PDB file of N, CA, C and O in Angstrom:
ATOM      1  N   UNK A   1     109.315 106.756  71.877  1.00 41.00           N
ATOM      2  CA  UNK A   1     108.133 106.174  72.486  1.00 41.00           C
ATOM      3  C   UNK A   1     108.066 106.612  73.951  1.00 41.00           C
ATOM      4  O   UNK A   1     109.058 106.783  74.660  1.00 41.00           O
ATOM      5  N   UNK A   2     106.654 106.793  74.373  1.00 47.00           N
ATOM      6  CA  UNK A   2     106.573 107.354  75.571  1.00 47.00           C
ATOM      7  C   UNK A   2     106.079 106.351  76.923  1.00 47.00           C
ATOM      8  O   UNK A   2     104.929 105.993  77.177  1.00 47.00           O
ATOM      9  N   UNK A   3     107.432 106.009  77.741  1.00 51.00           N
ATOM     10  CA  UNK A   3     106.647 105.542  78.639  1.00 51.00           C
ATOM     11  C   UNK A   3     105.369 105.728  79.681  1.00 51.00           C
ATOM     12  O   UNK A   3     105.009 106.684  80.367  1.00 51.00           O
ATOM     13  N   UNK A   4     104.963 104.693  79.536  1.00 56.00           N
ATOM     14  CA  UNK A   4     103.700 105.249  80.621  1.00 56.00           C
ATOM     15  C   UNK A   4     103.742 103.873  82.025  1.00 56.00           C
ATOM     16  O   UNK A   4     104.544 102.959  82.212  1.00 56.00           O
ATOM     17  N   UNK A   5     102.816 104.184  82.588  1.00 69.00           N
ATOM     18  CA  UNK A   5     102.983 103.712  84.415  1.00 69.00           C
ATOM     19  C   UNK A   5     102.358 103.192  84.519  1.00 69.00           C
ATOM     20  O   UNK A   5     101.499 103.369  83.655  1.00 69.00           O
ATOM     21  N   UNK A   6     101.976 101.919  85.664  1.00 85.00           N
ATOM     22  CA  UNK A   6     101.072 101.108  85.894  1.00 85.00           C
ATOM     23  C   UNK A   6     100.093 102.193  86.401  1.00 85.00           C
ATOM     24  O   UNK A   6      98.993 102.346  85.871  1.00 85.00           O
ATOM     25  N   UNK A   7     100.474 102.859  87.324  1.00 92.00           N
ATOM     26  CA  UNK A   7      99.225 104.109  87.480  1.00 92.00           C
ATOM     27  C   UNK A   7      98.734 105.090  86.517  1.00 92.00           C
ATOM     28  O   UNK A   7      98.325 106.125  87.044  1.00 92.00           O
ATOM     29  N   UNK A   8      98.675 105.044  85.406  1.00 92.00           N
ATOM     30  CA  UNK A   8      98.441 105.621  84.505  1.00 92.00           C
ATOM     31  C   UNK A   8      96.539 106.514  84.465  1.00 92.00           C
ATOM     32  O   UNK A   8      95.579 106.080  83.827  1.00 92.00           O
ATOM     33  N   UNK A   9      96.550 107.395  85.084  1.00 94.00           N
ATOM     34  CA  UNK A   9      95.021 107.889  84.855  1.00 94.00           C
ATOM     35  C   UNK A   9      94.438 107.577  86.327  1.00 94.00           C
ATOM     36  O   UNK A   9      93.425 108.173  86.691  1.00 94.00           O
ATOM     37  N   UNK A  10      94.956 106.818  87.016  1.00 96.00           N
ATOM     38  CA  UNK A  10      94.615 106.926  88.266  1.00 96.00           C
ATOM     39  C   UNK A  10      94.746 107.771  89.639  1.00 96.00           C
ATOM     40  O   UNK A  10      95.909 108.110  89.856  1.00 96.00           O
ATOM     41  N   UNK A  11      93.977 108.111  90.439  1.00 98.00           N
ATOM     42  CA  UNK A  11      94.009 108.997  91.326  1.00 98.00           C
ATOM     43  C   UNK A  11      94.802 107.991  92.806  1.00 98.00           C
ATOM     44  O   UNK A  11      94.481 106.881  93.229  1.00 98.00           O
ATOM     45  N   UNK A  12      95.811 108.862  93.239  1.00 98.00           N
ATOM     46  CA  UNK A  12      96.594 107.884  94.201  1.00 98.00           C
ATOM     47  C   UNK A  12      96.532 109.202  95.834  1.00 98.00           C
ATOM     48  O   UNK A  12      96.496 110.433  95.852  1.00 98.00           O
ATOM     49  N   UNK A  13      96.545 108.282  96.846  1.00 98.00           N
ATOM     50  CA  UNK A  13      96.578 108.903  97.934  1.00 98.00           C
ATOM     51  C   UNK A  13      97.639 108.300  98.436  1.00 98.00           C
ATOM     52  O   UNK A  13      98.016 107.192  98.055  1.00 98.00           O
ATOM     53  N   UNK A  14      98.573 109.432  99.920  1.00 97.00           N
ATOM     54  CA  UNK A  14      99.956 108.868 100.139  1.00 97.00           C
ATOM     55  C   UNK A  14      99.089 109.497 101.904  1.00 97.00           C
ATOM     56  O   UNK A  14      98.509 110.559 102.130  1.00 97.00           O
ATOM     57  N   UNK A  15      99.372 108.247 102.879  1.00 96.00           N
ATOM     58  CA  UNK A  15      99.517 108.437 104.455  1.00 96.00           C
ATOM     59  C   UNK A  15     100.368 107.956 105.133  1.00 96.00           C
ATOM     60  O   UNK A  15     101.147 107.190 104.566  1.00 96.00           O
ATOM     61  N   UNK A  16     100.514 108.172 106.340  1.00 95.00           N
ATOM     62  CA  UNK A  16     101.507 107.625 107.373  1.00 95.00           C
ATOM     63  C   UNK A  16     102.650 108.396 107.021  1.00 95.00           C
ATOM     64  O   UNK A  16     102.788 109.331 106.233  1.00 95.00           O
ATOM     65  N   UNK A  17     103.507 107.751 107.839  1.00 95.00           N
ATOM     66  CA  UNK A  17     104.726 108.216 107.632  1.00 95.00           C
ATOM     67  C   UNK A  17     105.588 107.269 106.446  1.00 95.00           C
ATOM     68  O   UNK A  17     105.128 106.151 106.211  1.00 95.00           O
ATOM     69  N   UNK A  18     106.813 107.710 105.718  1.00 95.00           N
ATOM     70  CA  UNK A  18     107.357 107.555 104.717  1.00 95.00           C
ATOM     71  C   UNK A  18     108.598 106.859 105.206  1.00 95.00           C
ATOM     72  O   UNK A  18     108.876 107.217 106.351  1.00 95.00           O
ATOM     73  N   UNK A  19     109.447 105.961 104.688  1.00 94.00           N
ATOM     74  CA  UNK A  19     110.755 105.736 105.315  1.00 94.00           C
ATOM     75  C   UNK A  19     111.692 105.846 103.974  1.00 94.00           C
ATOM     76  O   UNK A  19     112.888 106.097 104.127  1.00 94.00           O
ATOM     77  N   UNK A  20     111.140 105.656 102.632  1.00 92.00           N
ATOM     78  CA  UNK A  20     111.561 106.151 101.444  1.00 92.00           C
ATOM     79  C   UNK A  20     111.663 107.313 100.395  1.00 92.00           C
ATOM     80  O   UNK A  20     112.497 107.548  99.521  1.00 92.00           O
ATOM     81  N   UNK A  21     110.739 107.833 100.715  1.00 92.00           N
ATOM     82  CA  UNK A  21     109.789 109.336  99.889  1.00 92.00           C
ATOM     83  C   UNK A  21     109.865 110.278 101.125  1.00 92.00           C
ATOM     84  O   UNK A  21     109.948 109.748 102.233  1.00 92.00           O
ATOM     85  N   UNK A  22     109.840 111.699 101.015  1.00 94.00           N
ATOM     86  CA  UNK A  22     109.215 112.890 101.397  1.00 94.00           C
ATOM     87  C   UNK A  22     107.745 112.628 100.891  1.00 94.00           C
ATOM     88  O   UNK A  22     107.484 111.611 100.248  1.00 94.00           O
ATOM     89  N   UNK A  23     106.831 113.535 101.188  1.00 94.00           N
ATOM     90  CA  UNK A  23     105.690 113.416 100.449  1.00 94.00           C
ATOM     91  C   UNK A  23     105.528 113.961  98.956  1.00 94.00           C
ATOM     92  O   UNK A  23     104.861 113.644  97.971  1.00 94.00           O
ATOM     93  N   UNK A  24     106.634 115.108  99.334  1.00 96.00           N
ATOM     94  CA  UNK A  24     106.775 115.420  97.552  1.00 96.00           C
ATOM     95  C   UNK A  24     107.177 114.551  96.429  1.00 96.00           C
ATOM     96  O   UNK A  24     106.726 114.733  95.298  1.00 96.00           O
ATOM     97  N   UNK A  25     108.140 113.471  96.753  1.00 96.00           N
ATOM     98  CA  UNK A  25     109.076 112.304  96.341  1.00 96.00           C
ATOM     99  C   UNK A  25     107.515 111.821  96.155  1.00 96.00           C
ATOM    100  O   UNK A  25     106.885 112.360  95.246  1.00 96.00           O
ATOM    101  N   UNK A  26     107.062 111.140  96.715  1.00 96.00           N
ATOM    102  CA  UNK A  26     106.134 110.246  96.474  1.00 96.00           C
ATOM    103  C   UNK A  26     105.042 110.699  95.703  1.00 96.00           C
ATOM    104  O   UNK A  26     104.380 109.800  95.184  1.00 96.00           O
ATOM    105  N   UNK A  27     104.612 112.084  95.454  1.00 96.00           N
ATOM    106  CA  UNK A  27     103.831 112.595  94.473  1.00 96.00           C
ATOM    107  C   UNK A  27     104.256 112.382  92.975  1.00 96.00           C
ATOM    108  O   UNK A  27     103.680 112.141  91.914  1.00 96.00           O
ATOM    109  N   UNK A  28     105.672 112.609  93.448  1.00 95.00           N
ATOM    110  CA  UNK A  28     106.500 113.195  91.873  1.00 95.00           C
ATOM    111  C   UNK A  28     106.402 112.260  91.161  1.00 95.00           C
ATOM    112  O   UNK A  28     105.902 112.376  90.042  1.00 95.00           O
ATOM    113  N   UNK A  29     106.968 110.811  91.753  1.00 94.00           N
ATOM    114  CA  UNK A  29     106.924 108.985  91.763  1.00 94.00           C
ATOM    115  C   UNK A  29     105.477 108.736  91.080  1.00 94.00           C
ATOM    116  O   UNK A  29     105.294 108.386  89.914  1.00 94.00           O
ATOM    117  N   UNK A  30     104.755 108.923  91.796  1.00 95.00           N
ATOM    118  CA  UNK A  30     103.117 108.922  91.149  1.00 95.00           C
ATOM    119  C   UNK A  30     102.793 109.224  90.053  1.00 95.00           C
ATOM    120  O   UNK A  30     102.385 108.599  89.073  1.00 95.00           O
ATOM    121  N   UNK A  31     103.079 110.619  90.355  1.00 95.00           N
ATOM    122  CA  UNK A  31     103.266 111.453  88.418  1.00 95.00           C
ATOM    123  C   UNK A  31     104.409 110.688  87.238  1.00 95.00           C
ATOM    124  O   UNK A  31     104.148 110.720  86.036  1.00 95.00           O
ATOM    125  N   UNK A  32     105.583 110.068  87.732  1.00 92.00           N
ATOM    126  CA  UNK A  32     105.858 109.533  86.894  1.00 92.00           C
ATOM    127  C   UNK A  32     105.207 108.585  86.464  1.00 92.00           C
ATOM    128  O   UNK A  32     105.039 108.580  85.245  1.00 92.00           O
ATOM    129  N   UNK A  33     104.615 107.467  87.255  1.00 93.00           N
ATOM    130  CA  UNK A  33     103.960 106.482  87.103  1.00 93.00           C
ATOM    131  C   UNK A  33     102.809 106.534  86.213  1.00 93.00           C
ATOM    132  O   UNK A  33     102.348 105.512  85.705  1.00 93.00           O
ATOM    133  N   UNK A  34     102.147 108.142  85.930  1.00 92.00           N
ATOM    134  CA  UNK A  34     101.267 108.292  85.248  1.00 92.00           C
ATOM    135  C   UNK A  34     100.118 108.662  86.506  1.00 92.00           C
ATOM    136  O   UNK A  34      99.125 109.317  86.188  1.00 92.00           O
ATOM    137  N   UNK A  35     100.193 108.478  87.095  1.00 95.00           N
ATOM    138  CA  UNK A  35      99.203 108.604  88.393  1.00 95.00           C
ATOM    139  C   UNK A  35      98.843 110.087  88.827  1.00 95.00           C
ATOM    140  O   UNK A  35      99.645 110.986  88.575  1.00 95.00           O
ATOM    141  N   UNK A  36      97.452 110.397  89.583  1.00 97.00           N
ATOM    142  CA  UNK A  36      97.104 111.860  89.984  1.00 97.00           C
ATOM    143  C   UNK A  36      97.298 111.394  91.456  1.00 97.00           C
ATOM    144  O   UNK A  36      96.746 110.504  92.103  1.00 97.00           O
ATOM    145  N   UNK A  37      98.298 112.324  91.777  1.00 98.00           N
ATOM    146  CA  UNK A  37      98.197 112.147  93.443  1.00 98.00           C
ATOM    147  C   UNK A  37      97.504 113.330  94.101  1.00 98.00           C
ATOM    148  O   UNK A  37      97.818 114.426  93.638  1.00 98.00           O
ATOM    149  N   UNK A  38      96.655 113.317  95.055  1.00 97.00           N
ATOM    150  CA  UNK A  38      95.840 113.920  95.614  1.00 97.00           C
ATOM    151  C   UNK A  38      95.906 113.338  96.936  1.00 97.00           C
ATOM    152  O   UNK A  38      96.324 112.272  97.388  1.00 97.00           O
ATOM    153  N   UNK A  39      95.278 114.534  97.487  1.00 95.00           N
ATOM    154  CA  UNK A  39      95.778 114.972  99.119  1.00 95.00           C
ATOM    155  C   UNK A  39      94.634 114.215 100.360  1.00 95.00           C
ATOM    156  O   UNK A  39      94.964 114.017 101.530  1.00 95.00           O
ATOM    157  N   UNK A  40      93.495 113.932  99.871  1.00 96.00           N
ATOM    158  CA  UNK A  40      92.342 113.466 100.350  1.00 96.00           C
ATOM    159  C   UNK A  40      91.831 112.401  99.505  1.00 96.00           C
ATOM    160  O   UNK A  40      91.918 112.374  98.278  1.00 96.00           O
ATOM    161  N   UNK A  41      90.847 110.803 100.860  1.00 97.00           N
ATOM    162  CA  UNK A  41      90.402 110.098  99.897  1.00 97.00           C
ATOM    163  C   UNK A  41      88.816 110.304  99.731  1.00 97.00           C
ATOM    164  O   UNK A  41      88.058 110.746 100.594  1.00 97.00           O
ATOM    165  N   UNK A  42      88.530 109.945  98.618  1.00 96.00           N
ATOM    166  CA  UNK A  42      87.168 110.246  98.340  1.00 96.00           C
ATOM    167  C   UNK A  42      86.904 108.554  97.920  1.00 96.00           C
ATOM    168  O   UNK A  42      87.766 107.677  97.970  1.00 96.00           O
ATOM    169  N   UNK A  43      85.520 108.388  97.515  1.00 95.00           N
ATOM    170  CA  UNK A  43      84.829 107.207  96.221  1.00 95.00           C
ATOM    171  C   UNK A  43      85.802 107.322  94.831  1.00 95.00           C
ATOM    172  O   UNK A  43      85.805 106.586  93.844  1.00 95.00           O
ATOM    173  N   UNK A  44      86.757 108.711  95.175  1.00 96.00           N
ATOM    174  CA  UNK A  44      87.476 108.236  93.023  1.00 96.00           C
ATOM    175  C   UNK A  44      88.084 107.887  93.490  1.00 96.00           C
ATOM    176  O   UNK A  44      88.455 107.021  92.697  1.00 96.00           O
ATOM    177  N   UNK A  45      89.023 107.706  94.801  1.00 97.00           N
ATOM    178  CA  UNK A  45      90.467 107.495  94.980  1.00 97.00           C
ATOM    179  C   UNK A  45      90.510 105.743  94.529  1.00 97.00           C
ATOM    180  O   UNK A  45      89.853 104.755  94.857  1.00 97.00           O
ATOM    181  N   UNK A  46      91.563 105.984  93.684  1.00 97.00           N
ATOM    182  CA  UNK A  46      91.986 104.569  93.079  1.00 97.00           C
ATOM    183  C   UNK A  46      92.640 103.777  94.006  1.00 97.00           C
ATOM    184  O   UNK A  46      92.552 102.550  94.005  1.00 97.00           O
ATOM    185  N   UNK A  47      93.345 104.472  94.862  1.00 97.00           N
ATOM    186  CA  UNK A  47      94.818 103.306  95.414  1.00 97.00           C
ATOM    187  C   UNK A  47      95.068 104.457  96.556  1.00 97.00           C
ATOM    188  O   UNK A  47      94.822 105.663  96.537  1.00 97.00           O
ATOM    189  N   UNK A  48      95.735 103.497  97.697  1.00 97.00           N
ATOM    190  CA  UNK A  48      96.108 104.032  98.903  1.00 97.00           C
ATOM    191  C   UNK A  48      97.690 103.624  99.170  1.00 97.00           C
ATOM    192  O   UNK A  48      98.169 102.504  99.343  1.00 97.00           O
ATOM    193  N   UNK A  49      98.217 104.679  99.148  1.00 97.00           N
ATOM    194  CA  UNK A  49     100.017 104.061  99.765  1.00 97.00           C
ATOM    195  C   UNK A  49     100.171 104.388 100.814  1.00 97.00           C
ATOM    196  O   UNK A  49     100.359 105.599 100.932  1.00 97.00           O
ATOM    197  N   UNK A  50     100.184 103.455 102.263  1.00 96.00           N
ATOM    198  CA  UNK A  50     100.058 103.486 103.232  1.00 96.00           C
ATOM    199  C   UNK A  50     101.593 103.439 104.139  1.00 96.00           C
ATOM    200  O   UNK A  50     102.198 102.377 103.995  1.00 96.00           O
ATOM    201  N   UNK A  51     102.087 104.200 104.804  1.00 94.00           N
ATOM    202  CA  UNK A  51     103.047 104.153 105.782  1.00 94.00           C
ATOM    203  C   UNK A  51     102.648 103.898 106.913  1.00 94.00           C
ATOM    204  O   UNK A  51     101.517 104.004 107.387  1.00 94.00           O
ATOM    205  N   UNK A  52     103.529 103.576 107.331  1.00 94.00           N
ATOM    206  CA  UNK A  52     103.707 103.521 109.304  1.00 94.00           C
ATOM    207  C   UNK A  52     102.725 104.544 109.759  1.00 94.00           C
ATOM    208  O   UNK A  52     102.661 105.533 109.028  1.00 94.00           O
ATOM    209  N   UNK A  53     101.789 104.529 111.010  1.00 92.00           N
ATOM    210  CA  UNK A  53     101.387 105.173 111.446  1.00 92.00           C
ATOM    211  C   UNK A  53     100.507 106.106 110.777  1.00 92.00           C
ATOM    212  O   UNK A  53     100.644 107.326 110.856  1.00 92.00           O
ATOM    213  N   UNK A  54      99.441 105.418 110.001  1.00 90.00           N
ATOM    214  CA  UNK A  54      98.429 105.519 109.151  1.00 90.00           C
ATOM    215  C   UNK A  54      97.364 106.132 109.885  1.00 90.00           C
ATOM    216  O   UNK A  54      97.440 105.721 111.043  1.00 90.00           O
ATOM    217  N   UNK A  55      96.334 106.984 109.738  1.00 88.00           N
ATOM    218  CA  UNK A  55      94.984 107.326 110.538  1.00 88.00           C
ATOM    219  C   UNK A  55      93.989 107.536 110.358  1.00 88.00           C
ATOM    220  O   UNK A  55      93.225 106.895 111.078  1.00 88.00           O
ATOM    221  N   UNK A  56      93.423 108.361 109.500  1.00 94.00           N
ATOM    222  CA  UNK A  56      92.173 108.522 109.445  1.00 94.00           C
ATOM    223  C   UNK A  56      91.375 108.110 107.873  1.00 94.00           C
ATOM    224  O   UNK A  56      90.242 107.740 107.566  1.00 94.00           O
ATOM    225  N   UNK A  57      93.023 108.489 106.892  1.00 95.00           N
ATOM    226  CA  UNK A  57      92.669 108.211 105.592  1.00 95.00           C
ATOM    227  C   UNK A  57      92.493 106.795 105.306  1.00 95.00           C
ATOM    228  O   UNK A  57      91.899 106.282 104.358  1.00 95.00           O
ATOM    229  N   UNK A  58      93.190 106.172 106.414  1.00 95.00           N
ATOM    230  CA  UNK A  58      93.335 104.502 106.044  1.00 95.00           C
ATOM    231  C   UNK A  58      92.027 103.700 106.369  1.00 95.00           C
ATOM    232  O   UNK A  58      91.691 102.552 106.079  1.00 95.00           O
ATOM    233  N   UNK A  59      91.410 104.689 107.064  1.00 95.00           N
ATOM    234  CA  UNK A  59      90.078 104.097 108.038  1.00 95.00           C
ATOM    235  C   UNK A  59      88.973 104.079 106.502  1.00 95.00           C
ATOM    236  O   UNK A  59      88.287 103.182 106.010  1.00 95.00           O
ATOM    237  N   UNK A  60      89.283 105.861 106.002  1.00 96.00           N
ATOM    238  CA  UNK A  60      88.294 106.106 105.217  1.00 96.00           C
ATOM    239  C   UNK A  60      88.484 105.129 103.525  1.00 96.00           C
ATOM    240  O   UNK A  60      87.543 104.880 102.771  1.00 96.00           O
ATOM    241  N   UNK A  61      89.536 104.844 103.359  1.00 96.00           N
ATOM    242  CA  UNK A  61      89.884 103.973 102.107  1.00 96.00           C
ATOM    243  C   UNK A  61      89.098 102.404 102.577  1.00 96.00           C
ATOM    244  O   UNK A  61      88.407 101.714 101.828  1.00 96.00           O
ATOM    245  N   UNK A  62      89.331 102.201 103.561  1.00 96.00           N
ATOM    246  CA  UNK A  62      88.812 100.767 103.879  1.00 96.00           C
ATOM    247  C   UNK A  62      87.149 101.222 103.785  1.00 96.00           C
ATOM    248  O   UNK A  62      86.312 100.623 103.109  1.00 96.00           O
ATOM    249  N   UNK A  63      86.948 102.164 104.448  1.00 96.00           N
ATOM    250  CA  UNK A  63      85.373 101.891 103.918  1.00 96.00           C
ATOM    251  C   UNK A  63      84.575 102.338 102.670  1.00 96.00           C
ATOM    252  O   UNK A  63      83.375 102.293 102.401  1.00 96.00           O
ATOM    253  N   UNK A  64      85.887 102.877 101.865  1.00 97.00           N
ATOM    254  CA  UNK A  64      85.288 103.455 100.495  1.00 97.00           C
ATOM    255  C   UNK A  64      85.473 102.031  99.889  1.00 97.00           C
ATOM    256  O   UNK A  64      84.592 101.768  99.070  1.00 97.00           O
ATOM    257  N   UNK A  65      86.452 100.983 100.092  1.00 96.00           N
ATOM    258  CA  UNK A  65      86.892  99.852  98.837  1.00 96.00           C
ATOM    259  C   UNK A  65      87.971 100.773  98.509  1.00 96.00           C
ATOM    260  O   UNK A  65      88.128 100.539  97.311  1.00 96.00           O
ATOM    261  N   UNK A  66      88.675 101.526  98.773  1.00 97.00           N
ATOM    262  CA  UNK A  66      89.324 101.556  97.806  1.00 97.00           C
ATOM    263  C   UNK A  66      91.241 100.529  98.153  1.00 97.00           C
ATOM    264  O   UNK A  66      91.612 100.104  99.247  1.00 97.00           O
ATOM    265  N   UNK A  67      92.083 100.428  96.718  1.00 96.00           N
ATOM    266  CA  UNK A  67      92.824  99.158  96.977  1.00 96.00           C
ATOM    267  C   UNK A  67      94.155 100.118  97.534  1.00 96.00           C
ATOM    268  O   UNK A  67      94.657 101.126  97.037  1.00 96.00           O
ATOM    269  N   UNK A  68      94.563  99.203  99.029  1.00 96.00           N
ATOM    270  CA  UNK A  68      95.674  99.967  99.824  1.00 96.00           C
ATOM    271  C   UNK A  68      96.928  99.068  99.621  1.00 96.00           C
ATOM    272  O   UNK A  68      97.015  97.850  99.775  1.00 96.00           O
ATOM    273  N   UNK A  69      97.946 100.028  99.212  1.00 95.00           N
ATOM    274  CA  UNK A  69      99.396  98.978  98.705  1.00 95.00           C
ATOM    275  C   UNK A  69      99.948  99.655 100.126  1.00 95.00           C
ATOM    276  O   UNK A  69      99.315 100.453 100.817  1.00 95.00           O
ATOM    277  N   UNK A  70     101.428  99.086 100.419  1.00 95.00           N
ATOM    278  CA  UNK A  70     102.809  99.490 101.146  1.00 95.00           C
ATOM    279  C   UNK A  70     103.591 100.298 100.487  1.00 95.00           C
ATOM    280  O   UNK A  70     103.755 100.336  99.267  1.00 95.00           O
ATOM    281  N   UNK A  71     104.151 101.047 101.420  1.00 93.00           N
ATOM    282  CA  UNK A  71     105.076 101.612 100.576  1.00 93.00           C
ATOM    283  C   UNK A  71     106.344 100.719  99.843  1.00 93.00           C
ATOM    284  O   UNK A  71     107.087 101.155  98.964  1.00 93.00           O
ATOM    285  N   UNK A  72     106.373  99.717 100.285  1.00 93.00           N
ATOM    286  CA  UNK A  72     107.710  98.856  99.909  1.00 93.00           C
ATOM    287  C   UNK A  72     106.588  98.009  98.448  1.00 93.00           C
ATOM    288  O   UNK A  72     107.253  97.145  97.876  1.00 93.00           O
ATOM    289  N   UNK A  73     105.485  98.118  98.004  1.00 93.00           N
ATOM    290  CA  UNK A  73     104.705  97.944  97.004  1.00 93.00           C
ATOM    291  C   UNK A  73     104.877  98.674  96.020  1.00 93.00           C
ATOM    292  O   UNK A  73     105.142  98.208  94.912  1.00 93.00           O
ATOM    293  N   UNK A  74     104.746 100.038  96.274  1.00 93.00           N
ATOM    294  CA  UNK A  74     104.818 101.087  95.626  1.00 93.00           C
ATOM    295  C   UNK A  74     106.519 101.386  95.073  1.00 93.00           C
ATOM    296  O   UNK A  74     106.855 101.782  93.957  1.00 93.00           O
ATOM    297  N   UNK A  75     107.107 101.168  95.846  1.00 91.00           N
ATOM    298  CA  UNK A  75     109.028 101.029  95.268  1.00 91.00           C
ATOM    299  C   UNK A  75     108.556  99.943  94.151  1.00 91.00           C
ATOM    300  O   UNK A  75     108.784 100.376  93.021  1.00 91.00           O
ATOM    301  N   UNK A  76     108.048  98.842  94.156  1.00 91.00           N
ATOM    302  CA  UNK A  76     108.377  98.246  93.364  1.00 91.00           C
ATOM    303  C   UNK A  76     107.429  97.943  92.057  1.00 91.00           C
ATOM    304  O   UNK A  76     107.446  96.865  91.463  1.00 91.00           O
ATOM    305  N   UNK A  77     106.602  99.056  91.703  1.00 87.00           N
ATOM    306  CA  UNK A  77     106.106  99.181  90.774  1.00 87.00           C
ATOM    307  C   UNK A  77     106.506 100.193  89.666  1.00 87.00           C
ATOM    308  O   UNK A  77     106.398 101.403  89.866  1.00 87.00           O
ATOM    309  N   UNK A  78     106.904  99.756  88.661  1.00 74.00           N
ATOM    310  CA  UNK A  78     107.794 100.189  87.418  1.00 74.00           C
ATOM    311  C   UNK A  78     107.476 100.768  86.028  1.00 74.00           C
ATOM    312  O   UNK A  78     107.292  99.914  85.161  1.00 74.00           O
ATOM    313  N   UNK A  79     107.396 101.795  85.726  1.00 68.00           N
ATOM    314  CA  UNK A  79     107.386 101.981  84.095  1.00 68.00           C
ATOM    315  C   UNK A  79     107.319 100.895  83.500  1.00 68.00           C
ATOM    316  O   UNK A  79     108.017  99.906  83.723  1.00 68.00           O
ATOM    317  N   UNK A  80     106.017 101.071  82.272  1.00 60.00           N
ATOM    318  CA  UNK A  80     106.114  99.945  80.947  1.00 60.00           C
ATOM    319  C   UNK A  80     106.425 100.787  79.519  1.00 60.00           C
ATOM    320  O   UNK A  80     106.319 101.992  79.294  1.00 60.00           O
ATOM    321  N   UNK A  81     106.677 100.129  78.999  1.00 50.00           N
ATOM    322  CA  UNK A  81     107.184 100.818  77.424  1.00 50.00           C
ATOM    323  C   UNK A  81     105.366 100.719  76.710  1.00 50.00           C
ATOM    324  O   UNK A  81     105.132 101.099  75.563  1.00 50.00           O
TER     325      UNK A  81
END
């Protein structure tokens, strides 16, 4: 049986700085999760994982709606069977 991710089909954006992940780490994390991580936010972007020292993407997620977690959020979201 194949696990799949709470992000499953969703498009995820990563800013700020990281104190857990590289940015590659945090893509890869995504992709496990089932998630599309992408580099820019638009109206699809599903979810925002926000670090320290956040800027322009964080401005633009707040005025798209779109929903911004922590990175200490994002650690703790897990594979489901």
């Amino acid at each position: 049986m194949r696990k799949t991710g709470s992000l499953e089909g969703k498009t995820v954006v990563v800013t700020g700085k990281l104190n857990y992940f590289t940015r590659n780490q945090a893509h890869d994390r995504i992709r496990e999760l089932g998630g599309i991580p992408k580099n820019s936010i638009s109206q699809n972007t599903d979810c925002l994982i926000c670090g320290t020292k956040a800027g322009n993407k964080l401005a633009k997620a707040q005025s798209f709606g779109v929903k911004i977690i922590s990175e200490k959020e994002f650690l703790a979201i897990q594979k489901t069977a």
